[in-house]
Amino acid sequence: MIKEAYIGLLFTSCVTPGLAQNDSIWRDMNLDQIVVTGTRTPKILKDAPIQTRVISAADIAKSDATNIEDLLQQELPGIEFSYAMNQQVNMNLSGFAGQSVLFLVDGERVAGETMDNIDFTRLSMANIERIEIVKGAASALYGSNAAGGVVNIITRRTKEPWSLHLNARLAEHDSQRYNMGFGLNRGLVSNALTVSRTSSDNYSVYNKDNNPATSTFSQVYGDKTWNIKDNFALDISKNFQILGRAGYFFRSVERNVDTPERYRGYTAGLKALWNLSERDNIELAYSFDQYDKSLFQRMKNLDIRNYSNVQNITRLLYSHRFGTDDMLTVGGDYMYDYLMNNNLDGDRHQESFDIFAQYDWRINKLWEVVGAMRYDHFSDGGMSRATPKLSVRYNPLRNFTVRASYGMGFRAPTLKEKYYDFDMANIWIVLGNKDLKAETSHNLNISADYVKGPYNFTIAGYYNKVSNRITTGVPYYLPGDDRQLYLDYVNIGKMDVYNIEATAQARWHNGIGARLSYVFSHEDTEASVNQYMPTRPHSLTARVDWDRQFSKNFGLNVALSGRAMSSVDNTEYIDMYDISKGTATVNYPAYSLWKLQLSTRIMSFAQVSVTLDNLLDYRPDYYYYNAPLTTGFNAMIGVSLDIDKIL
């Protein structure tokens, strides 16, 4: 395989002398795995010059997450998913909302913004190899929408001659999840098909009297989803490989029984990897992604599409290795972006292109420097920008690493932010603004990583200075009409975000592992009223697990995990339907949620899991837009079968 050979060469050239005798240290901490997101080239995690957080397949299994939203809020401190009007999901990652964090699947973009975020339910956790997360400005490599970071979801490739995996989980509110994964590997050809089905009912929640929050709800909307993904690989020769993918997503939400909302996603792509020589590699890729919204009129049996976002992207990437370590990477992308909205005066589209170059210079055993530069151009409005990035890694000791980087962020306004016209739950009409300026930012971060035996300690600091941040402004009435409120997208002058993150983790040979992560965030912005929930200043995630194989036919894994979020104040309108009543400062209280999961492995093909969620039976006094949507303690039971291991 091209990449496997390439990665093997990289591993041979980058291993520190003397590591072979002590490589169990790195394996225990998963620091010897290969990552690609930070530099767009394969790197051993411990040697990566860009601070990268990896969530492994084992971590995903222990979390029992259904989609990326479930997973990230369990694994990452400093992240919170809140709800805007009509319970559309908004993400806040250490001060950056979802429109500033780029989500990728196998390195390819995901279309479809919902409240300026992607639809997180599209990103199922079935058949995922790992997830790589790079915080801070990654615009020099990935362009617009990567000013706050990149989340790259990497799918698993089939290695066995054939495999068939089935799993199911049941929980409260008639929540059901079913996954099927079928894989084939015939030497030169391999294929992985994944089908996921989830469903949950609407349910009521109850708010106490004397509610201090200005926006609460009494019903939580469930949904029904289908998610079908297929990935194939064709090894034409040892130097040439073709990868392909296709997918379909469907989600239905019944906020109104007569007119349920429907969401659909279509994705496809081809990628060719050509190993020209031991030093030269070319990647040519095409990807297509479409996200649609519609209203289904049940009485008339009509499905009326009212929104569509389509992206067609072509990319060429070339890399050349100098000597054993230094590497030059150059490339470019072309994207055709299309937006359809029923309220628009005609459909909108734009073309964008970029070129970028990166040089990875391994000075010696102690120092590595990576410099990158990118130029982007957008046809709508003629916006252009060059964005640099510089990263440095210093290894004064074999098990101690210091990383520092500076990156300039750039985010051009999306077609939606420039032209959208949307009725938000009969409260506000959200309007695009064709005069928006592009966001720019300066990102500085420094981190230190220390490994000692089974222990790993990391501390990192981030500073982001954002200019012309794009957000929604202050609601207003049109002259002569005091019945309908409008809300425009606007630029605000500045936003400064500060973060300090610390993680301690360990994995002992007796099967016990533990991780504790803490983030402090501070957000300083000129906005007087925040339509989205601000960053909570303190957040923590913790997990301890124990794994033991008692015999050939019986094993046990016990995992206790939790997250705690501090309180936060927010200035908001007392009455969103009547802004003349003014604003109030509302305090949203701290909370913590804990989960215990027990998984038993029976024979070589079966696993039964019991999850006790919300162990402390936490229930919010008031259900507002960033309250956890829990009604108390929840027991979940799941079963997994590997059919190929039975036969």
XYZ file of N, CA and C in Angstrom, residues 225-367:
429
model
N -33.146 9.016 11.903
C -32.087 9.195 10.914
C -31.713 7.874 10.254
N -31.259 8.014 9.019
C -30.563 6.948 8.293
C -29.222 7.510 7.839
N -28.171 6.718 7.974
C -26.839 7.158 7.554
C -26.150 5.973 6.875
N -25.919 6.104 5.578
C -25.318 5.024 4.789
C -24.007 5.532 4.200
N -22.926 4.800 4.448
C -21.606 5.203 3.947
C -20.921 4.001 3.307
N -20.244 4.251 2.192
C -19.480 3.199 1.537
C -18.113 3.749 1.136
N -17.060 3.032 1.517
C -15.692 3.414 1.178
C -14.999 2.239 0.494
N -14.309 2.506 -0.613
C -13.584 1.427 -1.266
C -12.168 1.886 -1.595
N -11.286 0.917 -1.759
C -9.898 1.178 -2.132
C -9.482 0.192 -3.208
N -8.807 0.695 -4.220
C -8.305 -0.130 -5.320
C -6.803 0.113 -5.442
N -6.023 -0.928 -5.157
C -4.566 -0.850 -5.269
C -4.164 -1.337 -6.661
N -4.071 -0.407 -7.596
C -3.748 -0.771 -8.970
C -2.338 -1.340 -9.060
N -1.434 -0.761 -8.313
C -0.067 -1.272 -8.211
C 0.465 -0.857 -6.854
N 1.701 -1.231 -6.558
C 2.258 -0.851 -5.264
C 2.509 0.648 -5.183
N 2.465 1.330 -6.337
C 2.734 2.764 -6.361
C 1.516 3.614 -6.711
N 0.378 2.973 -6.971
C -0.790 3.751 -7.398
C -2.046 3.174 -6.769
N -2.825 4.059 -6.125
C -4.009 3.626 -5.381
C -5.149 4.602 -5.638
N -6.356 4.064 -5.734
C -7.554 4.890 -5.885
C -8.480 4.611 -4.708
N -8.940 5.681 -4.066
C -9.892 5.592 -2.964
C -11.196 6.251 -3.384
N -12.312 5.652 -3.004
C -13.613 6.209 -3.342
C -14.555 6.158 -2.166
N -15.540 7.030 -2.164
C -16.526 7.051 -1.086
C -17.846 7.573 -1.624
N -18.922 7.142 -0.981
C -20.264 7.616 -1.311
C -21.104 7.507 -0.051
N -22.099 8.375 0.080
C -22.919 8.338 1.279
C -24.256 9.020 1.090
N -25.198 8.604 1.924
C -26.539 9.203 1.940
C -26.967 9.352 3.389
N -27.560 10.500 3.695
C -28.019 10.801 5.041
C -29.445 11.325 4.975
N -30.279 10.894 5.937
C -31.661 11.375 6.023
C -32.025 11.563 7.491
N -32.646 12.701 7.793
C -33.117 12.956 9.154
C -34.486 13.615 9.088
N -35.388 13.165 9.945
C -36.727 13.735 10.029
C -36.985 14.189 11.465
N -37.487 15.416 11.610
C -37.797 15.994 12.915
C -39.244 16.469 12.892
N -40.041 16.005 13.876
C -41.458 16.374 13.915
C -41.699 17.462 14.960
N -41.328 18.690 14.608
C -41.719 19.817 15.453
C -43.197 20.119 15.244
N -43.664 19.801 14.052
C -45.072 19.934 13.708
C -45.499 18.630 13.037
N -46.519 17.975 13.586
C -46.925 16.658 13.078
C -47.350 16.729 11.620
N -48.012 17.824 11.230
C -48.523 17.932 9.863
C -47.424 18.236 8.847
N -46.334 18.908 9.300
C -45.259 19.276 8.379
C -43.896 18.992 9.007
N -43.506 17.728 9.115
C -42.183 17.418 9.665
C -41.069 17.962 8.774
N -39.961 18.311 9.420
C -38.796 18.802 8.693
C -37.937 17.619 8.266
N -37.382 17.730 7.075
C -36.518 16.683 6.554
C -35.173 17.274 6.132
N -34.128 16.541 6.425
C -32.773 16.960 6.089
C -32.095 15.799 5.363
N -31.406 16.108 4.277
C -30.744 15.072 3.494
C -29.317 15.491 3.161
N -28.445 14.510 3.144
C -27.066 14.755 2.745
C -26.628 13.728 1.722
N -25.909 14.188 0.707
C -25.377 13.306 -0.338
C -23.885 13.598 -0.455
N -23.089 12.563 -0.476
C -21.650 12.777 -0.563
C -21.019 11.738 -1.470
N -19.963 12.149 -2.182
C -19.232 11.243 -3.066
C -17.839 11.817 -3.277
N -16.923 10.940 -3.641
C -15.577 11.428 -3.891
C -14.659 10.356 -4.423
N -13.618 10.805 -5.132
C -12.559 9.930 -5.634
C -11.217 10.569 -5.307
N -10.253 9.732 -4.969
C -8.923 10.226 -4.651
C -7.894 9.266 -5.233
N -6.921 9.817 -5.957
C -5.835 9.017 -6.519
C -4.542 9.368 -5.799
N -3.820 8.338 -5.347
C -2.538 8.500 -4.662
C -1.464 7.834 -5.508
N -0.483 8.624 -5.910
C 0.553 8.133 -6.815
C 1.912 8.366 -6.176
N 2.608 7.276 -5.932
C 3.953 7.324 -5.380
C 4.938 7.327 -6.550
N 5.357 8.534 -6.950
C 6.229 8.652 -8.113
C 7.586 8.018 -7.865
N 8.078 8.184 -6.637
C 9.363 7.627 -6.246
C 9.378 7.539 -4.728
N 10.500 7.167 -4.164
C 10.599 7.106 -2.713
C 10.488 8.494 -2.088
N 10.690 9.538 -2.896
C 10.688 10.898 -2.361
C 9.523 11.748 -2.844
N 8.807 11.308 -3.866
C 7.789 12.148 -4.489
C 6.432 11.463 -4.468
N 5.417 12.240 -4.048
C 4.049 11.725 -3.978
C 3.084 12.766 -4.520
N 2.052 12.290 -5.218
C 1.010 13.166 -5.759
C -0.345 12.655 -5.284
N -1.199 13.593 -4.909
C -2.581 13.269 -4.552
C -3.509 14.149 -5.381
N -4.457 13.521 -6.066
C -5.473 14.228 -6.841
C -6.831 13.780 -6.326
N -7.668 14.729 -5.924
C -8.930 14.362 -5.286
C -10.070 15.224 -5.813
N -11.239 14.604 -5.892
C -12.491 15.316 -6.182
C -13.514 14.906 -5.140
N -14.235 15.874 -4.581
C -15.275 15.554 -3.606
C -16.536 16.364 -3.901
N -17.663 15.738 -3.619
C -18.984 16.353 -3.799
C -19.747 16.191 -2.499
N -20.358 17.276 -2.039
C -21.176 17.186 -0.838
C -22.370 18.122 -0.976
N -23.555 17.597 -0.667
C -24.793 18.360 -0.786
C -25.625 18.177 0.467
N -26.208 19.264 0.945
C -27.065 19.215 2.124
C -28.347 19.968 1.818
N -29.494 19.286 1.976
C -30.804 19.853 1.650
C -31.706 19.863 2.865
N -32.614 20.854 2.896
C -33.686 20.898 3.888
C -35.018 20.961 3.144
N -36.032 20.334 3.737
C -37.356 20.378 3.117
C -38.432 20.262 4.184
N -39.642 20.649 3.814
C -40.824 20.462 4.653
C -41.734 19.445 3.969
N -42.145 18.441 4.715
C -43.019 17.409 4.170
C -44.458 17.710 4.579
N -45.284 18.045 3.589
C -46.696 18.309 3.846
C -47.441 16.974 3.803
N -47.713 16.462 4.992
C -48.221 15.102 5.124
C -49.583 14.936 4.452
N -50.466 15.909 4.587
C -51.815 15.791 4.019
C -51.772 15.723 2.491
N -50.865 16.474 1.884
C -50.765 16.509 0.424
C -49.700 15.551 -0.108
N -48.948 14.931 0.803
C -47.857 14.036 0.423
C -46.844 14.748 -0.481
N -46.523 15.990 -0.105
C -45.570 16.791 -0.858
C -44.325 17.042 -0.011
N -43.178 16.855 -0.616
C -41.904 17.128 0.042
C -41.286 18.339 -0.653
N -41.342 19.507 -0.003
C -40.956 20.760 -0.639
C -39.579 21.185 -0.131
N -38.601 21.151 -1.025
C -37.236 21.545 -0.659
C -37.151 23.068 -0.596
N -36.587 23.587 0.516
C -36.474 25.041 0.662
C -35.044 25.525 0.887
N -34.091 24.603 0.913
C -32.695 25.001 1.123
C -31.793 23.926 0.552
N -30.716 24.351 -0.090
C -29.722 23.403 -0.582
C -28.362 24.082 -0.635
N -27.361 23.400 -0.125
C -25.978 23.866 -0.215
C -25.156 22.749 -0.862
N -24.478 23.073 -1.950
C -23.721 22.086 -2.718
C -22.288 22.577 -2.873
N -21.337 21.671 -2.630
C -19.928 21.994 -2.813
C -19.280 20.948 -3.711
N -18.590 21.417 -4.743
C -17.762 20.571 -5.603
C -16.320 21.056 -5.462
N -15.423 20.158 -5.048
C -14.047 20.552 -4.748
C -13.082 19.631 -5.475
N -12.099 20.229 -6.133
C -11.005 19.483 -6.758
C -9.694 19.939 -6.129
N -8.823 18.989 -5.789
C -7.576 19.329 -5.108
C -6.417 18.558 -5.713
N -5.278 19.234 -5.830
C -4.031 18.613 -6.259
C -2.976 18.900 -5.202
N -2.281 17.852 -4.768
C -1.290 17.980 -3.700
C -0.028 17.218 -4.110
N 1.115 17.879 -3.973
C 2.392 17.257 -4.317
C 3.354 17.426 -3.141
N 4.094 16.358 -2.819
C 5.076 16.441 -1.743
C 6.391 15.819 -2.205
N 7.481 16.431 -1.744
C 8.820 15.939 -2.071
C 9.654 15.922 -0.800
N 10.308 14.787 -0.553
C 11.147 14.650 0.626
C 12.613 14.903 0.251
N 13.262 15.783 1.045
C 14.689 16.056 0.888
C 15.440 15.280 1.964
N 16.428 14.515 1.584
C 17.164 13.739 2.571
C 16.242 12.742 3.244
N 16.348 12.646 4.572
C 15.529 11.679 5.311
C 14.365 12.322 6.038
N 14.392 13.667 6.246
C 13.383 14.281 7.102
C 12.647 15.460 6.475
N 13.350 16.349 5.773
C 12.734 17.580 5.289
C 11.733 17.279 4.174
N 10.644 18.049 4.158
C 9.610 17.798 3.157
C 8.995 19.102 2.677
N 8.798 19.217 1.385
C 8.101 20.322 0.757
C 6.744 19.824 0.270
N 5.699 20.553 0.614
C 4.346 20.206 0.185
C 3.726 21.424 -0.488
N 3.221 21.250 -1.702
C 2.541 22.326 -2.421
C 1.228 21.772 -2.960
N 0.253 22.660 -3.119
C -1.036 22.192 -3.626
C -1.989 23.332 -3.890
N -3.162 22.961 -4.321
C -4.200 23.937 -4.597
C -5.559 23.284 -4.634
N -6.604 24.104 -4.398
C -7.988 23.633 -4.423
C -8.819 24.556 -5.305
N -9.827 23.969 -5.931
C -10.857 24.746 -6.625
C -12.207 24.281 -6.104
N -13.066 25.233 -5.691
C -14.379 24.868 -5.163
C -15.464 25.678 -5.850
N -16.518 24.973 -6.232
C -17.743 25.613 -6.724
C -18.798 25.429 -5.643
N -19.264 26.540 -5.089
C -20.189 26.544 -3.955
C -21.529 27.099 -4.422
N -22.618 26.372 -4.100
C -23.958 26.734 -4.576
C -24.919 26.787 -3.404
N -25.775 27.814 -3.396
C -26.782 27.970 -2.343
C -28.141 28.238 -2.959
N -29.134 27.435 -2.532
C -30.525 27.666 -2.909
C -31.341 27.854 -1.640
N -32.121 28.943 -1.607
C -33.019 29.235 -0.497
C -34.297 29.809 -1.090
N -35.444 29.264 -0.730
C -36.701 29.675 -1.355
C -36.946 31.173 -1.302
N -36.461 31.845 -0.258
C -36.718 33.274 -0.100
C -35.709 34.150 -0.831
N -34.698 33.524 -1.453
C -33.697 34.300 -2.174
C -34.253 34.783 -3.511
N -33.740 35.918 -3.943
C -34.046 36.418 -5.277
C -33.088 35.751 -6.258
N -33.333 34.488 -6.541
C -32.437 33.714 -7.394
C -31.414 32.954 -6.580
N -30.903 31.864 -7.136
C -29.883 31.074 -6.455
C -28.546 31.816 -6.470
N -27.675 31.413 -5.561
C -26.365 32.055 -5.461
C -25.269 31.006 -5.618
N -24.158 31.430 -6.186
C -23.015 30.525 -6.297
C -21.747 31.357 -6.310
N -20.651 30.704 -5.987
C -19.357 31.360 -6.113
C -18.286 30.315 -6.379
N -17.225 30.779 -6.979
C -16.051 29.954 -7.201
C -14.924 30.465 -6.313
N -14.144 29.545 -5.817
C -12.984 29.943 -5.023
C -11.818 29.031 -5.382
N -10.624 29.583 -5.261
C -9.434 28.769 -5.482
C -8.369 29.180 -4.486
N -7.426 28.291 -4.269
C -6.322 28.589 -3.377
C -5.078 27.861 -3.867
N -3.949 28.386 -3.465
C -2.672 27.710 -3.634
C -1.936 27.808 -2.305
N -1.194 26.778 -1.952
C -0.481 26.807 -0.680
C 0.821 26.026 -0.803
N 1.747 26.367 0.088
C 3.040 25.692 0.135
C 3.470 25.573 1.588
N 4.118 24.467 1.904
C 4.599 24.225 3.264
C 5.966 23.554 3.189
N 6.876 23.994 4.056
C 8.185 23.354 4.139
C 8.416 22.904 5.570
N 8.709 21.613 5.719
C 8.965 20.999 7.019
C 10.471 20.754 7.115
N 11.115 21.504 8.015
C 12.575 21.480 8.124
C 12.982 20.861 9.449
N 13.541 19.660 9.404
C 14.080 18.997 10.591
C 15.533 19.435 10.747
N 15.776 20.453 11.553
C 17.111 21.043 11.658
C 18.097 20.043 12.239
N 17.713 19.430 13.346
C 18.538 18.403 13.987
C 17.628 17.598 14.898
N 18.209 16.805 15.788
C 17.396 15.964 16.667
C 16.570 16.779 17.654
N 16.976 18.035 17.886
C 16.297 18.853 18.890
C 15.239 19.770 18.294
N 15.444 20.236 17.066
C 14.605 21.293 16.503
C 13.940 20.862 15.197
